[in-house]
Tab-separated table of N, CA and C in Angstrom:
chain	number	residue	atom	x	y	z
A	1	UNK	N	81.953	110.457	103.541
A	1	UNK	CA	81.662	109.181	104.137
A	1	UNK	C	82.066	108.087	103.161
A	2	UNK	N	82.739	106.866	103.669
A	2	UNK	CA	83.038	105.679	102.833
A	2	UNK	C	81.932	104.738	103.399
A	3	UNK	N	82.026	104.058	101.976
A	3	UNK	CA	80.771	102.960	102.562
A	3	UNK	C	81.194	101.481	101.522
A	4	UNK	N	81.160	100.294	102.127
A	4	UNK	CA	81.401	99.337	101.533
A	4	UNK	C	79.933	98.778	100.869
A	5	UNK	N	79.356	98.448	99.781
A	5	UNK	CA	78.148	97.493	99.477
A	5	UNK	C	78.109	96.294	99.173
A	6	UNK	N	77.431	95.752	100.188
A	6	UNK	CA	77.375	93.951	99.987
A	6	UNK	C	77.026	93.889	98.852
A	7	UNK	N	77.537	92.489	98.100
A	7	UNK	CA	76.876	92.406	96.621
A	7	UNK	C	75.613	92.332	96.526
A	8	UNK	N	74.756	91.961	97.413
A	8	UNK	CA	73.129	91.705	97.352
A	8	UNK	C	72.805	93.211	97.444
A	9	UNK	N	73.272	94.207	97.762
A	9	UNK	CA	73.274	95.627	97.421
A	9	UNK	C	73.005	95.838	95.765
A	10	UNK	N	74.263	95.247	95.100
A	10	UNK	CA	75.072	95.633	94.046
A	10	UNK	C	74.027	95.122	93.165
A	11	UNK	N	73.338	93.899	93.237
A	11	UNK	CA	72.782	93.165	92.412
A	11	UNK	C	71.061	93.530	92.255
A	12	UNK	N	70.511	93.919	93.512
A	12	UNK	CA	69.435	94.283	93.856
A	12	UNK	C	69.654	95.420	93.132
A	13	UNK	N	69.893	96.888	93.214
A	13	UNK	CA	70.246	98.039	92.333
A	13	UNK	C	69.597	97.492	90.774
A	14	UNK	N	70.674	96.581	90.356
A	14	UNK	CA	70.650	96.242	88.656
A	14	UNK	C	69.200	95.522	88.366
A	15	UNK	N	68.853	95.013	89.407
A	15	UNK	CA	67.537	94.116	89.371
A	15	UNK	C	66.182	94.785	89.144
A	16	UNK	N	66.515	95.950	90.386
A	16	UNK	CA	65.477	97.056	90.941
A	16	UNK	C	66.042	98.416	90.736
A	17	UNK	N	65.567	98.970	89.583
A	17	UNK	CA	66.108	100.179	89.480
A	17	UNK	C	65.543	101.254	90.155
A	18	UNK	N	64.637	100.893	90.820
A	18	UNK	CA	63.393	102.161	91.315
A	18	UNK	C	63.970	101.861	93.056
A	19	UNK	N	64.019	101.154	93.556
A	19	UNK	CA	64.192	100.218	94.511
A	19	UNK	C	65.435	101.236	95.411
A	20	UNK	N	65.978	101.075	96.960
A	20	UNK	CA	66.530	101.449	97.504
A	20	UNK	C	67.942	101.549	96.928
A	21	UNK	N	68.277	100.372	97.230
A	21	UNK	CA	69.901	99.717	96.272
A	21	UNK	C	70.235	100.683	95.019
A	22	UNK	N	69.292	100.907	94.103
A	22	UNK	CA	69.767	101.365	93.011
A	22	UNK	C	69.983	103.040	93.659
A	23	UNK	N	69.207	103.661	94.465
A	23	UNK	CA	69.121	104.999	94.555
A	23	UNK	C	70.353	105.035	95.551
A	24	UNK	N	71.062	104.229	95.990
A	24	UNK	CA	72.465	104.140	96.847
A	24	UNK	C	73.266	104.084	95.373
A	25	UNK	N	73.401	102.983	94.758
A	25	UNK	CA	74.473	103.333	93.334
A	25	UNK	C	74.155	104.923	92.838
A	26	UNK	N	73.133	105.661	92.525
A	26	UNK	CA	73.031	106.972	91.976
A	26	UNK	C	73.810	107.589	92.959
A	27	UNK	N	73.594	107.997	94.701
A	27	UNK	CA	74.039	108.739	95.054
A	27	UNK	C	75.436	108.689	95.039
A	28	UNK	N	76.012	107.245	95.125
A	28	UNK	CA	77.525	107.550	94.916
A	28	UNK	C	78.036	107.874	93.576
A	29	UNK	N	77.114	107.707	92.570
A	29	UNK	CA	77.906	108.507	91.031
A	29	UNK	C	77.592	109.836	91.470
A	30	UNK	N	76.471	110.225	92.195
A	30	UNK	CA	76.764	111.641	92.087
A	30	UNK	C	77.752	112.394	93.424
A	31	UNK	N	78.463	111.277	93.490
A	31	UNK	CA	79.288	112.053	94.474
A	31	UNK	C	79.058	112.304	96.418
A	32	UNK	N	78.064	111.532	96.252
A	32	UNK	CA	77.191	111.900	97.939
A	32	UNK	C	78.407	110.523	98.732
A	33	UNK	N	78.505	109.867	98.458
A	33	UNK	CA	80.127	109.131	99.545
A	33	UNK	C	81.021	108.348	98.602
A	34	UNK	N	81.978	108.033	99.332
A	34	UNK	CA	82.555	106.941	98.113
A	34	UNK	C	82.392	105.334	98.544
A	35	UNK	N	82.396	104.861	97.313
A	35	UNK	CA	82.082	103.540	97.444
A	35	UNK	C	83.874	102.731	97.550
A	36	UNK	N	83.940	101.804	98.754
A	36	UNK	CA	85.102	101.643	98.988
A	36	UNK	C	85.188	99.922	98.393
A	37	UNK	N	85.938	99.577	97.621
A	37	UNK	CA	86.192	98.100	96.977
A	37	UNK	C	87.065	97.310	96.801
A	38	UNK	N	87.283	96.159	96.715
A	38	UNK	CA	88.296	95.439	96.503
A	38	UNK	C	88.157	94.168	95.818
A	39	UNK	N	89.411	93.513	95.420
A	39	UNK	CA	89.038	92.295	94.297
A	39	UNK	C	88.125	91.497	94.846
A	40	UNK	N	88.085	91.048	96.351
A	40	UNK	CA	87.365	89.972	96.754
A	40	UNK	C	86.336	90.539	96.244
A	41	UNK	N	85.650	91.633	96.657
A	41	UNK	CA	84.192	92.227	96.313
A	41	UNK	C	84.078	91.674	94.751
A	42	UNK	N	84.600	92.018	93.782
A	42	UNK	CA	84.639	92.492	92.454
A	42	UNK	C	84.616	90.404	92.216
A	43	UNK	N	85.542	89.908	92.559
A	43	UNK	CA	85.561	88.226	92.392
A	43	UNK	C	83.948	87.845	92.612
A	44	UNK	N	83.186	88.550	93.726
A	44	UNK	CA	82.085	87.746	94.059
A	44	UNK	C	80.777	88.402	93.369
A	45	UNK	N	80.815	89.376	93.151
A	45	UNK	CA	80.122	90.494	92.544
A	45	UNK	C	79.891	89.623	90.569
A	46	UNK	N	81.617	89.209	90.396
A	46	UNK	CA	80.905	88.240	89.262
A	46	UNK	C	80.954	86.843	89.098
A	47	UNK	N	80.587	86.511	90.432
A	47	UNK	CA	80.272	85.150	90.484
A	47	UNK	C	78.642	85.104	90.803
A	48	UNK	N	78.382	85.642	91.504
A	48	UNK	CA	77.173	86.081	91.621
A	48	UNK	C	76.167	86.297	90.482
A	49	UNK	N	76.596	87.591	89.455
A	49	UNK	CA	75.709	87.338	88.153
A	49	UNK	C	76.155	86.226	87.613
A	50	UNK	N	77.037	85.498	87.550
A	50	UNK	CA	77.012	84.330	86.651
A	50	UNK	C	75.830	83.357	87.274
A	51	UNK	N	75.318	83.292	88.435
A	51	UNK	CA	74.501	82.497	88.728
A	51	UNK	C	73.403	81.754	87.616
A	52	UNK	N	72.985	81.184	87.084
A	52	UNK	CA	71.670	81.168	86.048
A	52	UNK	C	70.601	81.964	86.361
A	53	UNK	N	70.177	81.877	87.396
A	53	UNK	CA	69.356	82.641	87.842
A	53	UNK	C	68.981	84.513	87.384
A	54	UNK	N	70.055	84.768	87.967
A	54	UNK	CA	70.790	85.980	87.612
A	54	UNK	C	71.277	86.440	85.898
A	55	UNK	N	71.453	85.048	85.388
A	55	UNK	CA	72.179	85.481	84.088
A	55	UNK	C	70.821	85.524	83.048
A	56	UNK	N	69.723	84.895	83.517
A	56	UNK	CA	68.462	85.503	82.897
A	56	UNK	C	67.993	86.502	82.613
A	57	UNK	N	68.457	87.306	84.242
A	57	UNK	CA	67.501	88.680	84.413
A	57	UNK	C	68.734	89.471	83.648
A	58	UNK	N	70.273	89.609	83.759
A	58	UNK	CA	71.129	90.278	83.313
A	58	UNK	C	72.430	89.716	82.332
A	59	UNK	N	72.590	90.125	81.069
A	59	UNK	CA	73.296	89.848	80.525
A	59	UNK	C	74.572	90.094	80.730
A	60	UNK	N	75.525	89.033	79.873
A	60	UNK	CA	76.738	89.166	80.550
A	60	UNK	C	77.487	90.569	80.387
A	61	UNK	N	77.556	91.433	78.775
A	61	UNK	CA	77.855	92.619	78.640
A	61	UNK	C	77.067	93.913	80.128
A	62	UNK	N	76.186	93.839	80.185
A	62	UNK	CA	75.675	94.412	81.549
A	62	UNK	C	76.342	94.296	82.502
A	63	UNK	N	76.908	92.729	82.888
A	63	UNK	CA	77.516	92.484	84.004
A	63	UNK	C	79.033	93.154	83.996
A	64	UNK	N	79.972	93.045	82.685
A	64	UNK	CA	81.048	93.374	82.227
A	64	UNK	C	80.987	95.097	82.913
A	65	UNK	N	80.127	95.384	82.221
A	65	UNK	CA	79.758	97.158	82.403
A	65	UNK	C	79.707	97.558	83.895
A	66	UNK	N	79.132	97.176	84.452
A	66	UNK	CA	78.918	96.977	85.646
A	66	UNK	C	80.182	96.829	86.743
A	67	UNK	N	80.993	95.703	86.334
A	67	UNK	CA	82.764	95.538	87.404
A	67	UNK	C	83.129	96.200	86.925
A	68	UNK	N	83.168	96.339	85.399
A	68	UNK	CA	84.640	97.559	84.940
A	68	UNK	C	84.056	98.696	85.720
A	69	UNK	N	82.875	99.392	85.960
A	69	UNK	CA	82.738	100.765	86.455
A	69	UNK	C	82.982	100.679	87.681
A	70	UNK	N	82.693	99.926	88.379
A	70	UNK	CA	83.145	99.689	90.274
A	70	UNK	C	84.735	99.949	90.203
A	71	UNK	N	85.618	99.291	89.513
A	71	UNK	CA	86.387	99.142	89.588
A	71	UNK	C	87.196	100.270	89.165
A	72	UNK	N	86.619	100.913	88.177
A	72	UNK	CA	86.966	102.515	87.752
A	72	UNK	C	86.910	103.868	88.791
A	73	UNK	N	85.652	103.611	88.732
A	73	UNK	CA	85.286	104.598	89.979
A	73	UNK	C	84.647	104.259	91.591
A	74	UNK	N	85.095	102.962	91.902
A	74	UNK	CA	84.982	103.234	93.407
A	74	UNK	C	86.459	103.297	94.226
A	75	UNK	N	86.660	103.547	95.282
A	75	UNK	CA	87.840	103.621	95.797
A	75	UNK	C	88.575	102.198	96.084
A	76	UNK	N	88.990	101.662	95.059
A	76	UNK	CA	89.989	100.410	95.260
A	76	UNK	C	90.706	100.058	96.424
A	77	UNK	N	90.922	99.325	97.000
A	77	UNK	CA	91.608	98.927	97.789
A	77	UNK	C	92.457	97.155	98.053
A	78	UNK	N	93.293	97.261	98.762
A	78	UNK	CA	93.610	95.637	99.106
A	78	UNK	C	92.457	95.246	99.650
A	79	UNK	N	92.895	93.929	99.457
A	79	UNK	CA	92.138	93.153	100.916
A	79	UNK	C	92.813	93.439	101.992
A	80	UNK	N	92.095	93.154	102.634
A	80	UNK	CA	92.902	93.174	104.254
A	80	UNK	C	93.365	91.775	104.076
A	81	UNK	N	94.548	91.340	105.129
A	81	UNK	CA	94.640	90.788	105.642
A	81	UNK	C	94.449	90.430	107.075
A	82	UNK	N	94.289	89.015	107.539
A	82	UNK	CA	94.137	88.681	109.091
A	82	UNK	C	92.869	88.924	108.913
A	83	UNK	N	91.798	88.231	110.286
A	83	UNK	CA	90.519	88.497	110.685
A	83	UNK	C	90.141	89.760	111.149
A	84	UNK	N	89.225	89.941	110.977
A	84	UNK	CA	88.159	91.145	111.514
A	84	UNK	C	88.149	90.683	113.184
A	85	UNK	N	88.104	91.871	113.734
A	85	UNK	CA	87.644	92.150	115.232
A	85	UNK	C	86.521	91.444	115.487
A	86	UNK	N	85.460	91.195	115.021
A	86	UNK	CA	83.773	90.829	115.011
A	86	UNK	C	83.736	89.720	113.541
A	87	UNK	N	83.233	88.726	114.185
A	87	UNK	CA	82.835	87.906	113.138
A	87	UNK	C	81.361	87.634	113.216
A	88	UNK	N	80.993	87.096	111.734
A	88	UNK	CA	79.349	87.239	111.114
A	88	UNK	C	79.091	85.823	111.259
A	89	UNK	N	77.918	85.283	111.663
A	89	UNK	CA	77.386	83.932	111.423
A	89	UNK	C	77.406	82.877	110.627
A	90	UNK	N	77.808	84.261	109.377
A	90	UNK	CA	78.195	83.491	107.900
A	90	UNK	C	79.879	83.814	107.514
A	91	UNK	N	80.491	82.888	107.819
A	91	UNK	CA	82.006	83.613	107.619
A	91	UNK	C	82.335	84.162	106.113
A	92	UNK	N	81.732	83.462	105.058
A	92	UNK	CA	81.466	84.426	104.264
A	92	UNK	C	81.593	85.740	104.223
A	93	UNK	N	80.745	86.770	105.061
A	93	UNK	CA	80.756	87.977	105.179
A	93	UNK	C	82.003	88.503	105.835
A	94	UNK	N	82.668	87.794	106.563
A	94	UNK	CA	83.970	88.031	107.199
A	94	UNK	C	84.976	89.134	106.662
A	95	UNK	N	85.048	88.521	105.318
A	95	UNK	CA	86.033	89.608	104.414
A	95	UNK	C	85.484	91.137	104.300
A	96	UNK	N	84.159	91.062	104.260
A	96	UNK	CA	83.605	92.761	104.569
A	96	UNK	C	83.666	93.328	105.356
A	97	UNK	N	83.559	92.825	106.629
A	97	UNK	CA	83.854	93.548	107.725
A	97	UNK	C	85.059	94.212	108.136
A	98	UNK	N	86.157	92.846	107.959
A	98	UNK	CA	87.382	93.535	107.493
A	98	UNK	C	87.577	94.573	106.697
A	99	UNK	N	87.085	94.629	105.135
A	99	UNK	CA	87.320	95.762	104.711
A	99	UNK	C	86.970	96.763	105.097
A	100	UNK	N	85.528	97.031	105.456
A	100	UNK	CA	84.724	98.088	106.549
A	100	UNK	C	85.811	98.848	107.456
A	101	UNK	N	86.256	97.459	108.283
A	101	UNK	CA	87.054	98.241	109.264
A	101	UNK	C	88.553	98.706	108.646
A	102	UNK	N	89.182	98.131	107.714
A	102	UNK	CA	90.346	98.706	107.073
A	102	UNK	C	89.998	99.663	106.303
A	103	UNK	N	88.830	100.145	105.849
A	103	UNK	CA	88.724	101.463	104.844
A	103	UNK	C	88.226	102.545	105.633
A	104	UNK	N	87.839	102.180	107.372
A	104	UNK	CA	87.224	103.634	107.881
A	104	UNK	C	85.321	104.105	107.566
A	105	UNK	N	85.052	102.684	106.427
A	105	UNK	CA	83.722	102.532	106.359
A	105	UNK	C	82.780	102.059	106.787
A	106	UNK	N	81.533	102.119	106.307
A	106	UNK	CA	80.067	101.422	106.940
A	106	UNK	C	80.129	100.584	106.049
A	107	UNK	N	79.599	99.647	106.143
A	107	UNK	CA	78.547	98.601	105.752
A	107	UNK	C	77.170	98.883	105.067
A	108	UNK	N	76.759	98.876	103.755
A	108	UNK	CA	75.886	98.360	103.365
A	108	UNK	C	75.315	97.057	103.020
A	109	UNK	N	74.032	96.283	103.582
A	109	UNK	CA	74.097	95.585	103.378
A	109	UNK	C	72.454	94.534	103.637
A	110	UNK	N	71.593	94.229	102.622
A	110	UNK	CA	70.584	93.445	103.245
A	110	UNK	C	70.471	91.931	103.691
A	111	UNK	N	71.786	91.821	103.911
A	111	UNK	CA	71.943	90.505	104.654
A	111	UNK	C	71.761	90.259	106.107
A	112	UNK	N	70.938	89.311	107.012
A	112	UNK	CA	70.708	89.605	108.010
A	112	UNK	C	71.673	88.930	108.871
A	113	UNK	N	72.475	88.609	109.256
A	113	UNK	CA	73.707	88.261	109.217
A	113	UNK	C	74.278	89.148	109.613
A	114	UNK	N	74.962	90.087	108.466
A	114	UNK	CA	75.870	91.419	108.976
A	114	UNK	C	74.466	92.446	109.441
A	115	UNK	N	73.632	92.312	109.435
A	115	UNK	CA	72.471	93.481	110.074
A	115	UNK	C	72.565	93.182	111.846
A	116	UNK	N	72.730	91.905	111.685
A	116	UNK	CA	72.736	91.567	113.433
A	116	UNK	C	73.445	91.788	114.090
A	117	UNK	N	74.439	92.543	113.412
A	117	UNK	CA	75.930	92.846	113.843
A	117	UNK	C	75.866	94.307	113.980
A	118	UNK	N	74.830	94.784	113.982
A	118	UNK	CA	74.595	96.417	114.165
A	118	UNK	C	75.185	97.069	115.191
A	119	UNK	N	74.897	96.572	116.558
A	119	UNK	CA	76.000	96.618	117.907
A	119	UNK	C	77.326	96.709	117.607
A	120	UNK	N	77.250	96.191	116.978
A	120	UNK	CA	78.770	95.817	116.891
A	120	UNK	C	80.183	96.575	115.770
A	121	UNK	N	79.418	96.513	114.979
A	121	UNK	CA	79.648	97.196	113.211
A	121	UNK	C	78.841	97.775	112.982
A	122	UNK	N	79.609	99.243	112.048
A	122	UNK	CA	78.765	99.962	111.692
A	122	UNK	C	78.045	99.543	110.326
A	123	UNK	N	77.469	98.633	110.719
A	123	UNK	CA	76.612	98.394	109.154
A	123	UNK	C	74.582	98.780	108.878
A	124	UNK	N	74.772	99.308	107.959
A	124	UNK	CA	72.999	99.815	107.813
A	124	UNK	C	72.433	98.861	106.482
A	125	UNK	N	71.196	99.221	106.584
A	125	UNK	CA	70.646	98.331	105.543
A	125	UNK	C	70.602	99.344	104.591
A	126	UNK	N	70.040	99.087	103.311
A	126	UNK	CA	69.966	100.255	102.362
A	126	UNK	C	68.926	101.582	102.440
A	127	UNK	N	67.779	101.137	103.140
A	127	UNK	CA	66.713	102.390	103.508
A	127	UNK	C	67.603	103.097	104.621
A	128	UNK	N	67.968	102.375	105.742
A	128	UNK	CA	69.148	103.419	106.482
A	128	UNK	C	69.754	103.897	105.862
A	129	UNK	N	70.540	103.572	105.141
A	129	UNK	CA	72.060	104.711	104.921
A	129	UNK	C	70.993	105.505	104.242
A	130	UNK	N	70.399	105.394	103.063
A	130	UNK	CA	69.825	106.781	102.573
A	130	UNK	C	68.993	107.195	103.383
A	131	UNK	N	68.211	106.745	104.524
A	131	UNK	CA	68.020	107.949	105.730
A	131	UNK	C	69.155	108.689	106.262
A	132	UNK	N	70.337	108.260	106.421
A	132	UNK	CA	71.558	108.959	106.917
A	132	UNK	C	72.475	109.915	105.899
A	133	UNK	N	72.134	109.415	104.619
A	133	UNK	CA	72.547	110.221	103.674
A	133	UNK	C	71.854	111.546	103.384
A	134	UNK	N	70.515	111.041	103.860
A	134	UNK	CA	69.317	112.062	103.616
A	134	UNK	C	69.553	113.316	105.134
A	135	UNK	N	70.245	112.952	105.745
A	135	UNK	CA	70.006	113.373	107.270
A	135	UNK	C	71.749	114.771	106.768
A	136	UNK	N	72.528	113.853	106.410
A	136	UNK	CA	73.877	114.309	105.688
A	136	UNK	C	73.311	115.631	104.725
A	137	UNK	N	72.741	115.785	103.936
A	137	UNK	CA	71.974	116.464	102.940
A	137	UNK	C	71.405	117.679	103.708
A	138	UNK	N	70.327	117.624	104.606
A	138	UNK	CA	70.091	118.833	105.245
A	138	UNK	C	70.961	119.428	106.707
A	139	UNK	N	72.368	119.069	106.432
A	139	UNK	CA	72.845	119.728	107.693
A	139	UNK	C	73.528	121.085	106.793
């Protein structure tokens, strides 16, 4: 299974290590799907910790550690080009969906925004997919 993670995924994980998010980063180091990525992701991913906010709770070497490994080991990709089939409330999210649908993946994501788009896109929140990962596990 490929799966794209919104950065509020990515960031929540580093924030909350006990927390859903982070136990989605473990299962993909250990191999349970691949994580599918691209520069836009990786551009916003460190714009995001640069926030102040953010740069409190995580230092910048953390953050460094952090893109270089996405970028190492998740499955790289272009951006897409052109719009997505389905657009999000927040066009923002636009570029994910696209990738979603150009990589053959789901959506992770606790934004409610792309959650409302469930009909529509395959996107789960983070307690879903690891119910579905978990569901993946005992077949």
């Amino acid at each position: 299974m490929r799966a794209v993670l919104d950065v509020n995924v990515i960031i929540s994980a580093v924030l909350s290590p006990r927390g859903a998010p982070a136990k989605i980063l473990r299962a993909w180091l250990d191999g349970e799907f691949e994580f599918v990525a691209s520069e836009s992701l990786l551009s916003e991913l460190d714009r995001a910790l640069a926030y102040p906010k953010l740069r409190s709770r995580v230092d910048a070497s953390s953050t460094r550690e952090l893109v270089a490994l996405i970028r190492r080991e998740a499955k790289m990709t272009a951006d897409p080009d052109g719009e997505p089939a389905v657009h999000s409330p927040d066009p923002g999210d636009d570029y994910l969906i696209a990738l979603g649908a150009f990589a053959g993946a789901v959506i992770i994501s606790g934004d409610g925004h792309l959650l409302g788009l469930a009909d529509e896109v395959p996107v789960y929140s983070p307690a879903q997919f690891l119910a579905l990962l978990g569901e993946r596990r005992d077949v």
